[in-house]
Amino acid sequence: MRQIVTRGIVLSRTDFGEADRILTILTPDHGKLRLVAKGVRRIKSKLAGGIELFSISDLNYIVGKRDLGTLVSARMDIHFGNIIKDITRVQLGYELIKLINKNTEDEPEADYFHILTNAFQALDGDAPPELIQVWAVAQLLKIGGHAPNLQSDTAGAKLDAAAVYNFDPDAMAFAAHSAGRFAANDIKFLRLLFGSDSATQLRNISGLSGHLAATMPLVNLWQQQYIR
């Protein structure tokens, strides 16, 4: 029986039989796994401590003949324990886990693992939840090939720092308008949102709350259009 060692994040846990659980686990190098953790619901189970939510664990599993493997050992490496101290962060953490799970196939890119890891790090710190949410959605849009055009307008002209714009959802680009809702600083913020490796890096941006208020409806619209 072939055993594999990897790192993983638990996306879902389903009780199975008298004491087992079926786990869905996201890894950076072996895609998304479905593993049975035998006896994990028993009090003295050695597996239980290594498959907590909001954690990254070192895993050893046996490859199954079909799509269900067997978890042999699990050791928690990083636990983002501050998340569970705040109900808003817990709820957002669950939402992001479900979003990643729903939008990944059996062999997702390693980028999805890194997005969830960085989101957990931000939730564990002091970054605003609203920032973490829009950053994660922006990263999913980018991976899926649905990032907006943030360099030129619908006419192909370079975006002007002195102009204001509305957004054209059909062209996925901004259109100059005398009464536009989006100023240059809002578009600059969106560039940072899509280009940054971590939401934590953006938490000290000047005027952050204003940028979030202006751009969150737009990011939410993109999520509804392009993310399941």
Tab-separated table of C-alpha atoms in Angstrom:
chain	number	residue	atom	x	y	z
A	1	MET	CA	0.000	0.000	0.000
A	2	ARG	CA	1.455	3.346	-1.070
A	3	GLN	CA	1.806	5.943	1.689
A	4	ILE	CA	2.176	9.663	0.978
A	5	VAL	CA	3.328	12.480	3.264
A	6	THR	CA	1.967	15.954	2.665
A	7	ARG	CA	0.537	19.064	4.348
A	8	GLY	CA	-3.125	19.886	4.345
A	9	ILE	CA	-6.034	22.027	5.436
A	10	VAL	CA	-9.338	20.404	6.390
A	11	LEU	CA	-12.195	21.695	4.241
A	12	SER	CA	-14.978	19.457	5.551
A	13	ARG	CA	-15.601	16.646	8.050
A	14	THR	CA	-18.468	14.159	7.858
A	15	ASP	CA	-19.225	11.553	10.512
A	16	PHE	CA	-19.130	8.010	9.161
A	17	GLY	CA	-20.009	4.770	10.910
A	18	GLU	CA	-19.666	4.517	14.686
A	19	ALA	CA	-16.406	6.409	15.183
A	20	ASP	CA	-14.933	7.376	11.795
A	21	ARG	CA	-14.957	10.581	9.777
A	22	ILE	CA	-14.653	11.307	6.081
A	23	LEU	CA	-12.384	14.304	5.542
A	24	THR	CA	-11.954	16.565	2.548
A	25	ILE	CA	-8.460	18.019	2.690
A	26	LEU	CA	-6.764	20.635	0.508
A	27	THR	CA	-3.041	20.112	-0.096
A	28	PRO	CA	-0.438	22.157	-1.990
A	29	ASP	CA	0.979	19.179	-3.893
A	30	HIS	CA	-1.633	16.401	-4.096
A	31	GLY	CA	-4.779	18.332	-4.899
A	32	LYS	CA	-7.938	17.779	-2.876
A	33	LEU	CA	-8.099	14.517	-0.947
A	34	ARG	CA	-10.934	12.472	0.513
A	35	LEU	CA	-9.637	10.454	3.446
A	36	VAL	CA	-11.257	8.302	6.087
A	37	ALA	CA	-9.980	8.942	9.606
A	38	LYS	CA	-10.729	5.684	11.374
A	39	GLY	CA	-11.762	5.844	15.019
A	40	VAL	CA	-11.150	9.591	15.154
A	41	ARG	CA	-14.328	10.250	17.156
A	42	ARG	CA	-13.144	8.049	20.006
A	43	ILE	CA	-11.837	9.910	23.076
A	44	LYS	CA	-8.321	8.455	22.890
A	45	SER	CA	-7.877	8.856	19.125
A	46	LYS	CA	-4.385	10.023	18.126
A	47	LEU	CA	-5.719	11.522	14.895
A	48	ALA	CA	-8.198	13.985	16.394
A	49	GLY	CA	-5.686	16.682	17.348
A	50	GLY	CA	-4.251	16.824	13.855
A	51	ILE	CA	-7.429	17.498	11.880
A	52	GLU	CA	-8.788	20.639	13.510
A	53	LEU	CA	-10.309	23.396	11.388
A	54	PHE	CA	-8.322	26.605	10.838
A	55	SER	CA	-5.076	24.616	10.952
A	56	ILE	CA	-2.312	23.327	8.718
A	57	SER	CA	-1.273	19.776	9.505
A	58	ASP	CA	1.408	17.311	8.464
A	59	LEU	CA	-0.368	14.240	7.110
A	60	ASN	CA	0.484	10.654	6.223
A	61	TYR	CA	-2.118	8.742	4.233
A	62	ILE	CA	-2.603	5.578	2.227
A	63	VAL	CA	-3.819	5.976	-1.324
A	64	GLY	CA	-7.158	4.248	-1.843
A	65	LYS	CA	-8.115	2.070	-4.782
A	66	ARG	CA	-10.876	4.496	-5.684
A	67	ASP	CA	-11.241	8.083	-4.530
A	68	LEU	CA	-11.129	7.437	-0.780
A	69	GLY	CA	-7.801	7.061	0.999
A	70	THR	CA	-7.012	6.303	4.635
A	71	LEU	CA	-5.436	8.781	7.032
A	72	VAL	CA	-2.565	7.110	8.894
A	73	SER	CA	-1.260	10.003	10.998
A	74	ALA	CA	-1.910	13.707	11.456
A	75	ARG	CA	0.187	16.223	13.360
A	76	MET	CA	-0.915	19.835	13.671
A	77	ASP	CA	1.820	22.184	12.454
A	78	ILE	CA	0.099	25.591	12.614
A	79	HIS	CA	-3.150	26.426	14.385
A	80	PHE	CA	-4.679	29.847	13.809
A	81	GLY	CA	-6.251	29.940	17.249
A	82	ASN	CA	-7.139	33.628	17.349
A	83	ILE	CA	-9.781	33.105	14.680
A	84	ILE	CA	-12.108	31.234	17.019
A	85	LYS	CA	-12.005	34.106	19.542
A	86	ASP	CA	-14.115	36.335	17.283
A	87	ILE	CA	-17.445	35.193	15.843
A	88	THR	CA	-17.137	37.451	12.777
A	89	ARG	CA	-13.753	35.957	11.908
A	90	VAL	CA	-15.032	32.435	12.537
A	91	GLN	CA	-17.990	32.976	10.190
A	92	LEU	CA	-15.775	34.440	7.475
A	93	GLY	CA	-13.314	31.575	7.937
A	94	TYR	CA	-16.104	29.051	7.382
A	95	GLU	CA	-17.337	30.970	4.334
A	96	LEU	CA	-13.878	30.979	2.762
A	97	ILE	CA	-13.400	27.268	3.447
A	98	LYS	CA	-16.737	26.513	1.754
A	99	LEU	CA	-15.909	28.839	-1.139
A	100	ILE	CA	-12.564	27.159	-1.774
A	101	ASN	CA	-14.111	23.696	-1.441
A	102	LYS	CA	-16.917	24.513	-3.862
A	103	ASN	CA	-14.615	26.077	-6.440
A	104	THR	CA	-11.909	23.430	-6.591
A	105	GLU	CA	-11.857	20.149	-8.460
A	106	ASP	CA	-9.911	17.051	-7.408
A	107	GLU	CA	-6.581	18.438	-8.615
A	108	PRO	CA	-6.602	22.185	-7.928
A	109	GLU	CA	-3.545	24.379	-8.327
A	110	ALA	CA	-1.334	24.995	-5.310
A	111	ASP	CA	-2.493	28.643	-5.432
A	112	TYR	CA	-5.763	27.676	-3.751
A	113	PHE	CA	-3.884	26.245	-0.773
A	114	HIS	CA	-1.841	29.444	-0.516
A	115	ILE	CA	-4.948	31.658	-0.700
A	116	LEU	CA	-6.575	29.824	2.197
A	117	THR	CA	-3.337	29.807	4.205
A	118	ASN	CA	-2.884	33.546	3.744
A	119	ALA	CA	-6.555	34.186	4.567
A	120	PHE	CA	-6.157	32.236	7.827
A	121	GLN	CA	-3.025	34.237	8.677
A	122	ALA	CA	-4.911	37.496	8.095
A	123	LEU	CA	-7.936	36.327	10.101
A	124	ASP	CA	-5.594	35.312	12.913
A	125	GLY	CA	-4.180	38.852	12.985
A	126	ASP	CA	-5.717	42.313	12.901
A	127	ALA	CA	-6.633	42.784	9.247
A	128	PRO	CA	-10.296	43.868	8.827
A	129	PRO	CA	-12.574	40.950	7.860
A	130	GLU	CA	-14.025	42.970	4.952
A	131	LEU	CA	-10.522	43.372	3.514
A	132	ILE	CA	-9.783	39.660	3.874
A	133	GLN	CA	-13.036	38.756	2.116
A	134	VAL	CA	-12.513	40.984	-0.935
A	135	TRP	CA	-8.832	40.009	-1.149
A	136	ALA	CA	-9.702	36.288	-1.198
A	137	VAL	CA	-12.393	36.806	-3.836
A	138	ALA	CA	-9.961	38.859	-5.943
A	139	GLN	CA	-7.429	36.031	-5.817
A	140	LEU	CA	-10.046	33.460	-6.859
A	141	LEU	CA	-11.115	35.683	-9.749
A	142	LYS	CA	-7.493	36.022	-10.857
A	143	ILE	CA	-6.858	32.262	-10.762
A	144	GLY	CA	-10.065	31.672	-12.704
A	145	GLY	CA	-9.069	34.131	-15.421
A	146	HIS	CA	-11.750	36.668	-14.529
A	147	ALA	CA	-9.649	39.583	-13.274
A	148	PRO	CA	-10.937	42.968	-14.515
A	149	ASN	CA	-8.923	45.248	-16.761
A	150	LEU	CA	-7.349	47.737	-14.361
A	151	GLN	CA	-4.946	49.349	-16.838
A	152	SER	CA	-7.065	50.769	-19.662
A	153	ASP	CA	-10.667	51.888	-20.123
A	154	THR	CA	-13.329	50.473	-22.430
A	155	ALA	CA	-11.995	52.617	-25.284
A	156	GLY	CA	-8.486	51.240	-24.844
A	157	ALA	CA	-7.077	54.439	-23.351
A	158	LYS	CA	-4.824	54.319	-20.315
A	159	LEU	CA	-6.733	55.041	-17.095
A	160	ASP	CA	-6.334	58.689	-16.156
A	161	ALA	CA	-5.535	59.663	-12.553
A	162	ALA	CA	-7.630	62.829	-12.955
A	163	ALA	CA	-10.741	61.130	-14.347
A	164	VAL	CA	-13.644	59.300	-12.716
A	165	TYR	CA	-15.176	56.109	-14.020
A	166	ASN	CA	-18.094	53.711	-13.946
A	167	PHE	CA	-17.581	49.989	-14.447
A	168	ASP	CA	-18.816	48.172	-17.532
A	169	PRO	CA	-19.466	44.532	-16.474
A	170	ASP	CA	-19.730	43.308	-20.077
A	171	ALA	CA	-16.265	44.614	-20.957
A	172	MET	CA	-14.862	43.956	-17.458
A	173	ALA	CA	-13.291	47.405	-17.669
A	174	PHE	CA	-13.892	50.951	-16.496
A	175	ALA	CA	-15.551	53.567	-18.669
A	176	ALA	CA	-14.880	57.276	-18.246
A	177	HIS	CA	-17.933	59.195	-17.053
A	178	SER	CA	-18.343	62.748	-15.793
A	179	ALA	CA	-20.356	61.465	-12.806
A	180	GLY	CA	-18.417	58.250	-12.342
A	181	ARG	CA	-18.439	56.407	-8.991
A	182	PHE	CA	-14.801	55.321	-9.029
A	183	ALA	CA	-11.801	57.603	-8.689
A	184	ALA	CA	-8.176	56.826	-9.454
A	185	ASN	CA	-7.405	55.867	-5.851
A	186	ASP	CA	-10.186	53.271	-5.862
A	187	ILE	CA	-8.763	51.664	-8.999
A	188	LYS	CA	-5.287	51.781	-7.478
A	189	PHE	CA	-6.686	49.948	-4.459
A	190	LEU	CA	-8.161	47.279	-6.738
A	191	ARG	CA	-4.756	46.834	-8.379
A	192	LEU	CA	-3.217	46.262	-4.968
A	193	LEU	CA	-6.035	43.877	-4.060
A	194	PHE	CA	-5.448	41.689	-7.103
A	195	GLY	CA	-1.667	41.997	-7.012
A	196	SER	CA	-0.918	41.409	-3.331
A	197	ASP	CA	0.096	37.999	-1.988
A	198	SER	CA	-1.558	38.676	1.365
A	199	ALA	CA	-4.442	40.700	2.761
A	200	THR	CA	-2.270	41.478	5.792
A	201	GLN	CA	0.014	43.594	3.599
A	202	LEU	CA	-2.911	45.890	2.756
A	203	ARG	CA	-4.309	46.564	6.229
A	204	ASN	CA	-2.469	49.891	6.703
A	205	ILE	CA	-3.428	51.498	3.391
A	206	SER	CA	-4.456	55.114	3.838
A	207	GLY	CA	-8.222	55.555	3.552
A	208	LEU	CA	-8.800	51.790	3.634
A	209	SER	CA	-12.370	51.967	4.955
A	210	GLY	CA	-13.373	54.345	2.167
A	211	HIS	CA	-11.807	52.181	-0.522
A	212	LEU	CA	-13.567	49.111	0.866
A	213	ALA	CA	-16.920	50.895	0.924
A	214	ALA	CA	-16.462	51.965	-2.700
A	215	THR	CA	-15.172	48.685	-4.132
A	216	MET	CA	-16.837	45.915	-2.097
A	217	PRO	CA	-20.122	46.072	-4.081
A	218	LEU	CA	-18.097	45.709	-7.281
A	219	VAL	CA	-16.080	42.749	-5.982
A	220	ASN	CA	-19.281	41.112	-4.724
A	221	LEU	CA	-20.811	41.547	-8.191
A	222	TRP	CA	-17.795	39.838	-9.786
A	223	GLN	CA	-18.116	37.022	-7.284
A	224	GLN	CA	-21.768	36.490	-8.175
A	225	GLN	CA	-20.940	36.493	-11.892
A	226	TYR	CA	-17.864	34.302	-11.998
A	227	ILE	CA	-17.503	32.293	-8.792
A	228	ARG	CA	-19.899	29.468	-8.009
